[in-house]
Amino acid sequence: MKILIVKTSSLGDIIQSFSAVALIKKHDPEAEIDWVAEKPFCELLESHPSIHRVIPIEARKWKKGVLKNRRSIGEAFSNLRKESYDLLYDLQGNIKSGLITFFAKAKKKVGYTFSSAPEWPASLFLSKRHPVDLHAPIVQQYLSLIQRDLNLPNNPVEWG
């Protein structure tokens, strides 16, 4: 199964998302996981043994001038659309990740419900939405989203 994770920033949130990669690989050791992230975080992601490919974006730079950065934007989205995925997880849940999700080619696009997404418009671009407990630690929110989507039991001991 080919999976794309959309979690573009920040460094701490990306590191906390690594548990989601471990859960996916435990569920499907053959899963090929790609990741979309802001360029400064790509080197860290490229060093992760379970991540197949990292797709860099520079959305922070793009905000400073869409016209000035149109070539960079076009290249990033062209690079994103080179692959087709079975499954996409939007772990960011904001408008930026929603746009990335919209342009990515995936059979199933999974993320947060309108009420649990950090920015509700991101949920417009999903084919499947799951609620998360907004009072739970962020790592648990990421795991819960994937656990619900993969129909895994609540008890991590039962995942294997």
PDB file of C-alpha atoms in Angstrom:
ATOM      1  CA  MET A   1       0.000   0.000   0.000  1.00  0.00           C
ATOM      2  CA  LYS A   2       1.287   3.464  -0.921  1.00  0.00           C
ATOM      3  CA  ILE A   3       0.593   6.079   1.747  1.00  0.00           C
ATOM      4  CA  LEU A   4       1.202   9.821   1.797  1.00  0.00           C
ATOM      5  CA  ILE A   5       1.415  11.710   5.071  1.00  0.00           C
ATOM      6  CA  VAL A   6       0.781  15.442   4.973  1.00  0.00           C
ATOM      7  CA  LYS A   7       2.397  17.020   8.018  1.00  0.00           C
ATOM      8  CA  THR A   8       4.382  19.979   6.797  1.00  0.00           C
ATOM      9  CA  SER A   9       5.588  21.568  10.031  1.00  0.00           C
ATOM     10  CA  SER A  10       6.673  22.200  12.771  1.00  0.00           C
ATOM     11  CA  LEU A  11       9.718  20.255  13.904  1.00  0.00           C
ATOM     12  CA  GLY A  12       8.183  19.108  17.196  1.00  0.00           C
ATOM     13  CA  ASP A  13       4.904  18.077  15.552  1.00  0.00           C
ATOM     14  CA  ILE A  14       6.752  16.149  12.862  1.00  0.00           C
ATOM     15  CA  ILE A  15       8.778  14.258  15.455  1.00  0.00           C
ATOM     16  CA  GLN A  16       5.590  13.512  17.397  1.00  0.00           C
ATOM     17  CA  SER A  17       4.074  12.156  14.163  1.00  0.00           C
ATOM     18  CA  PHE A  18       6.712   9.430  13.936  1.00  0.00           C
ATOM     19  CA  SER A  19       4.563   7.244  16.180  1.00  0.00           C
ATOM     20  CA  ALA A  20       1.938   7.294  13.397  1.00  0.00           C
ATOM     21  CA  VAL A  21       4.530   5.930  10.963  1.00  0.00           C
ATOM     22  CA  ALA A  22       5.380   3.164  13.431  1.00  0.00           C
ATOM     23  CA  LEU A  23       1.689   2.277  13.782  1.00  0.00           C
ATOM     24  CA  ILE A  24       1.201   2.119  10.008  1.00  0.00           C
ATOM     25  CA  LYS A  25       4.295  -0.070   9.572  1.00  0.00           C
ATOM     26  CA  LYS A  26       3.210  -2.353  12.422  1.00  0.00           C
ATOM     27  CA  HIS A  27      -0.166  -2.768  10.725  1.00  0.00           C
ATOM     28  CA  ASP A  28       1.350  -3.164   7.229  1.00  0.00           C
ATOM     29  CA  PRO A  29       5.136  -3.760   7.183  1.00  0.00           C
ATOM     30  CA  GLU A  30       5.133  -3.511   3.382  1.00  0.00           C
ATOM     31  CA  ALA A  31       3.527  -0.052   3.344  1.00  0.00           C
ATOM     32  CA  GLU A  32       5.456   2.510   1.327  1.00  0.00           C
ATOM     33  CA  ILE A  33       5.182   5.823   3.168  1.00  0.00           C
ATOM     34  CA  ASP A  34       5.902   9.190   1.562  1.00  0.00           C
ATOM     35  CA  TRP A  35       5.727  12.499   3.416  1.00  0.00           C
ATOM     36  CA  VAL A  36       5.082  16.124   2.425  1.00  0.00           C
ATOM     37  CA  ALA A  37       6.962  18.649   4.575  1.00  0.00           C
ATOM     38  CA  GLU A  38       8.441  22.119   4.600  1.00  0.00           C
ATOM     39  CA  LYS A  39      11.921  22.043   3.084  1.00  0.00           C
ATOM     40  CA  PRO A  40      13.832  22.729   6.355  1.00  0.00           C
ATOM     41  CA  PHE A  41      12.434  19.503   7.873  1.00  0.00           C
ATOM     42  CA  CYS A  42      13.071  17.211   4.895  1.00  0.00           C
ATOM     43  CA  GLU A  43      16.547  16.100   5.949  1.00  0.00           C
ATOM     44  CA  LEU A  44      15.188  14.767   9.239  1.00  0.00           C
ATOM     45  CA  LEU A  45      12.404  12.893   7.440  1.00  0.00           C
ATOM     46  CA  GLU A  46      14.785  11.507   4.824  1.00  0.00           C
ATOM     47  CA  SER A  47      16.825   9.915   7.622  1.00  0.00           C
ATOM     48  CA  HIS A  48      13.792   8.029   8.978  1.00  0.00           C
ATOM     49  CA  PRO A  49      14.148   4.348   7.978  1.00  0.00           C
ATOM     50  CA  SER A  50      10.397   3.832   7.408  1.00  0.00           C
ATOM     51  CA  ILE A  51       9.892   6.811   5.118  1.00  0.00           C
ATOM     52  CA  HIS A  52      10.326   6.066   1.439  1.00  0.00           C
ATOM     53  CA  ARG A  53      10.227   9.531  -0.144  1.00  0.00           C
ATOM     54  CA  VAL A  54      10.000  13.095   1.130  1.00  0.00           C
ATOM     55  CA  ILE A  55       8.292  15.753  -0.949  1.00  0.00           C
ATOM     56  CA  PRO A  56       9.538  19.241  -0.051  1.00  0.00           C
ATOM     57  CA  ILE A  57       7.380  22.339  -0.140  1.00  0.00           C
ATOM     58  CA  GLU A  58       8.155  25.945   0.745  1.00  0.00           C
ATOM     59  CA  ALA A  59       4.737  27.269   1.709  1.00  0.00           C
ATOM     60  CA  ARG A  60       6.199  29.669   4.268  1.00  0.00           C
ATOM     61  CA  LYS A  61       8.200  31.277   1.479  1.00  0.00           C
ATOM     62  CA  TRP A  62       5.206  31.230  -0.876  1.00  0.00           C
ATOM     63  CA  LYS A  63       3.140  33.319   1.548  1.00  0.00           C
ATOM     64  CA  LYS A  64       5.540  36.196   0.923  1.00  0.00           C
ATOM     65  CA  GLY A  65       4.499  36.397  -2.712  1.00  0.00           C
ATOM     66  CA  VAL A  66       2.525  33.907  -4.748  1.00  0.00           C
ATOM     67  CA  LEU A  67       3.371  35.544  -8.081  1.00  0.00           C
ATOM     68  CA  LYS A  68       7.036  35.836  -7.230  1.00  0.00           C
ATOM     69  CA  ASN A  69       7.140  32.163  -6.225  1.00  0.00           C
ATOM     70  CA  ARG A  70       4.801  30.735  -8.863  1.00  0.00           C
ATOM     71  CA  ARG A  71       7.560  28.626 -10.433  1.00  0.00           C
ATOM     72  CA  SER A  72       8.487  27.074  -7.097  1.00  0.00           C
ATOM     73  CA  ILE A  73       4.824  26.440  -6.348  1.00  0.00           C
ATOM     74  CA  GLY A  74       4.282  24.810  -9.740  1.00  0.00           C
ATOM     75  CA  GLU A  75       7.327  22.567  -9.333  1.00  0.00           C
ATOM     76  CA  ALA A  76       6.248  21.471  -5.850  1.00  0.00           C
ATOM     77  CA  PHE A  77       2.729  20.538  -6.930  1.00  0.00           C
ATOM     78  CA  SER A  78       4.054  18.835 -10.069  1.00  0.00           C
ATOM     79  CA  ASN A  79       6.410  16.797  -7.873  1.00  0.00           C
ATOM     80  CA  LEU A  80       3.510  15.977  -5.557  1.00  0.00           C
ATOM     81  CA  ARG A  81       1.344  14.717  -8.424  1.00  0.00           C
ATOM     82  CA  LYS A  82       4.018  12.365  -9.826  1.00  0.00           C
ATOM     83  CA  GLU A  83       2.763   9.578  -7.578  1.00  0.00           C
ATOM     84  CA  SER A  84      -0.657   8.109  -6.948  1.00  0.00           C
ATOM     85  CA  TYR A  85      -1.423   6.871  -3.466  1.00  0.00           C
ATOM     86  CA  ASP A  86      -3.821   4.358  -2.018  1.00  0.00           C
ATOM     87  CA  LEU A  87      -4.188   6.416   1.120  1.00  0.00           C
ATOM     88  CA  LEU A  88      -3.386   9.931   2.311  1.00  0.00           C
ATOM     89  CA  TYR A  89      -3.368  11.065   5.936  1.00  0.00           C
ATOM     90  CA  ASP A  90      -3.640  14.795   6.597  1.00  0.00           C
ATOM     91  CA  LEU A  91      -2.218  15.010  10.110  1.00  0.00           C
ATOM     92  CA  GLN A  92      -1.904  18.804   9.936  1.00  0.00           C
ATOM     93  CA  GLY A  93      -5.553  19.712   9.436  1.00  0.00           C
ATOM     94  CA  ASN A  94      -5.018  23.305   8.338  1.00  0.00           C
ATOM     95  CA  ILE A  95      -5.788  25.158   5.115  1.00  0.00           C
ATOM     96  CA  LYS A  96      -2.255  24.669   3.761  1.00  0.00           C
ATOM     97  CA  SER A  97      -2.410  20.906   4.275  1.00  0.00           C
ATOM     98  CA  GLY A  98      -5.928  20.897   2.849  1.00  0.00           C
ATOM     99  CA  LEU A  99      -4.666  22.413  -0.395  1.00  0.00           C
ATOM    100  CA  ILE A 100      -1.847  19.881  -0.544  1.00  0.00           C
ATOM    101  CA  THR A 101      -4.403  17.132   0.065  1.00  0.00           C
ATOM    102  CA  PHE A 102      -6.613  18.530  -2.690  1.00  0.00           C
ATOM    103  CA  PHE A 103      -3.800  18.420  -5.268  1.00  0.00           C
ATOM    104  CA  ALA A 104      -2.370  15.044  -4.233  1.00  0.00           C
ATOM    105  CA  LYS A 105      -3.563  11.964  -6.096  1.00  0.00           C
ATOM    106  CA  ALA A 106      -4.946   9.462  -3.588  1.00  0.00           C
ATOM    107  CA  LYS A 107      -7.839   7.019  -3.691  1.00  0.00           C
ATOM    108  CA  LYS A 108      -8.717   7.778  -0.068  1.00  0.00           C
ATOM    109  CA  LYS A 109      -7.937  11.024   1.757  1.00  0.00           C
ATOM    110  CA  VAL A 110      -8.273  10.848   5.533  1.00  0.00           C
ATOM    111  CA  GLY A 111      -8.177  13.514   8.197  1.00  0.00           C
ATOM    112  CA  TYR A 112     -10.090  15.322  10.901  1.00  0.00           C
ATOM    113  CA  THR A 113     -13.794  16.084  11.117  1.00  0.00           C
ATOM    114  CA  PHE A 114     -14.837  19.706  10.665  1.00  0.00           C
ATOM    115  CA  SER A 115     -15.163  20.105  14.429  1.00  0.00           C
ATOM    116  CA  SER A 116     -11.802  18.548  15.310  1.00  0.00           C
ATOM    117  CA  ALA A 117      -9.585  19.996  12.557  1.00  0.00           C
ATOM    118  CA  PRO A 118      -7.372  22.894  13.641  1.00  0.00           C
ATOM    119  CA  GLU A 119      -8.766  24.804  10.626  1.00  0.00           C
ATOM    120  CA  TRP A 120     -12.107  23.365   9.481  1.00  0.00           C
ATOM    121  CA  PRO A 121     -11.763  24.164   5.730  1.00  0.00           C
ATOM    122  CA  ALA A 122      -9.038  21.489   5.523  1.00  0.00           C
ATOM    123  CA  SER A 123     -11.766  18.879   6.002  1.00  0.00           C
ATOM    124  CA  LEU A 124     -13.421  19.914   2.739  1.00  0.00           C
ATOM    125  CA  PHE A 125     -10.772  18.054   0.745  1.00  0.00           C
ATOM    126  CA  LEU A 126     -11.106  14.704   2.522  1.00  0.00           C
ATOM    127  CA  SER A 127     -13.003  11.590   1.538  1.00  0.00           C
ATOM    128  CA  LYS A 128     -13.035  10.251   5.114  1.00  0.00           C
ATOM    129  CA  ARG A 129     -13.145  12.264   8.344  1.00  0.00           C
ATOM    130  CA  HIS A 130     -12.556  10.994  11.867  1.00  0.00           C
ATOM    131  CA  PRO A 131     -13.146  12.802  15.169  1.00  0.00           C
ATOM    132  CA  VAL A 132     -10.312  13.044  17.666  1.00  0.00           C
ATOM    133  CA  ASP A 133     -10.305  13.997  21.319  1.00  0.00           C
ATOM    134  CA  LEU A 134      -8.933  17.541  21.268  1.00  0.00           C
ATOM    135  CA  HIS A 135      -8.033  17.223  24.957  1.00  0.00           C
ATOM    136  CA  ALA A 136      -5.786  14.208  24.335  1.00  0.00           C
ATOM    137  CA  PRO A 137      -2.037  14.682  23.791  1.00  0.00           C
ATOM    138  CA  ILE A 138      -1.239  15.435  20.164  1.00  0.00           C
ATOM    139  CA  VAL A 139       0.540  12.104  19.684  1.00  0.00           C
ATOM    140  CA  GLN A 140      -2.611  10.308  20.792  1.00  0.00           C
ATOM    141  CA  GLN A 141      -4.664  12.413  18.358  1.00  0.00           C
ATOM    142  CA  TYR A 142      -2.456  11.324  15.437  1.00  0.00           C
ATOM    143  CA  LEU A 143      -2.598   7.690  16.501  1.00  0.00           C
ATOM    144  CA  SER A 144      -6.356   7.844  17.058  1.00  0.00           C
ATOM    145  CA  LEU A 145      -6.944   9.155  13.540  1.00  0.00           C
ATOM    146  CA  ILE A 146      -4.990   6.308  11.969  1.00  0.00           C
ATOM    147  CA  GLN A 147      -6.315   3.712  14.411  1.00  0.00           C
ATOM    148  CA  ARG A 148      -9.905   4.643  13.547  1.00  0.00           C
ATOM    149  CA  ASP A 149      -9.189   4.587   9.841  1.00  0.00           C
ATOM    150  CA  LEU A 150      -7.485   1.194   9.923  1.00  0.00           C
ATOM    151  CA  ASN A 151     -10.122  -0.220  12.312  1.00  0.00           C
ATOM    152  CA  LEU A 152      -7.508  -1.077  14.907  1.00  0.00           C
ATOM    153  CA  PRO A 153      -8.504  -1.799  18.509  1.00  0.00           C
ATOM    154  CA  ASN A 154      -8.132   0.862  21.201  1.00  0.00           C
ATOM    155  CA  ASN A 155      -5.516  -1.189  23.008  1.00  0.00           C
ATOM    156  CA  PRO A 156      -2.034  -0.778  21.437  1.00  0.00           C
ATOM    157  CA  VAL A 157      -1.083  -4.257  22.689  1.00  0.00           C
ATOM    158  CA  GLU A 158      -3.663  -5.689  20.255  1.00  0.00           C
ATOM    159  CA  TRP A 159      -2.270  -3.843  17.190  1.00  0.00           C
ATOM    160  CA  GLY A 160       0.271  -6.487  16.307  1.00  0.00           C
TER     161      GLY A 160
END
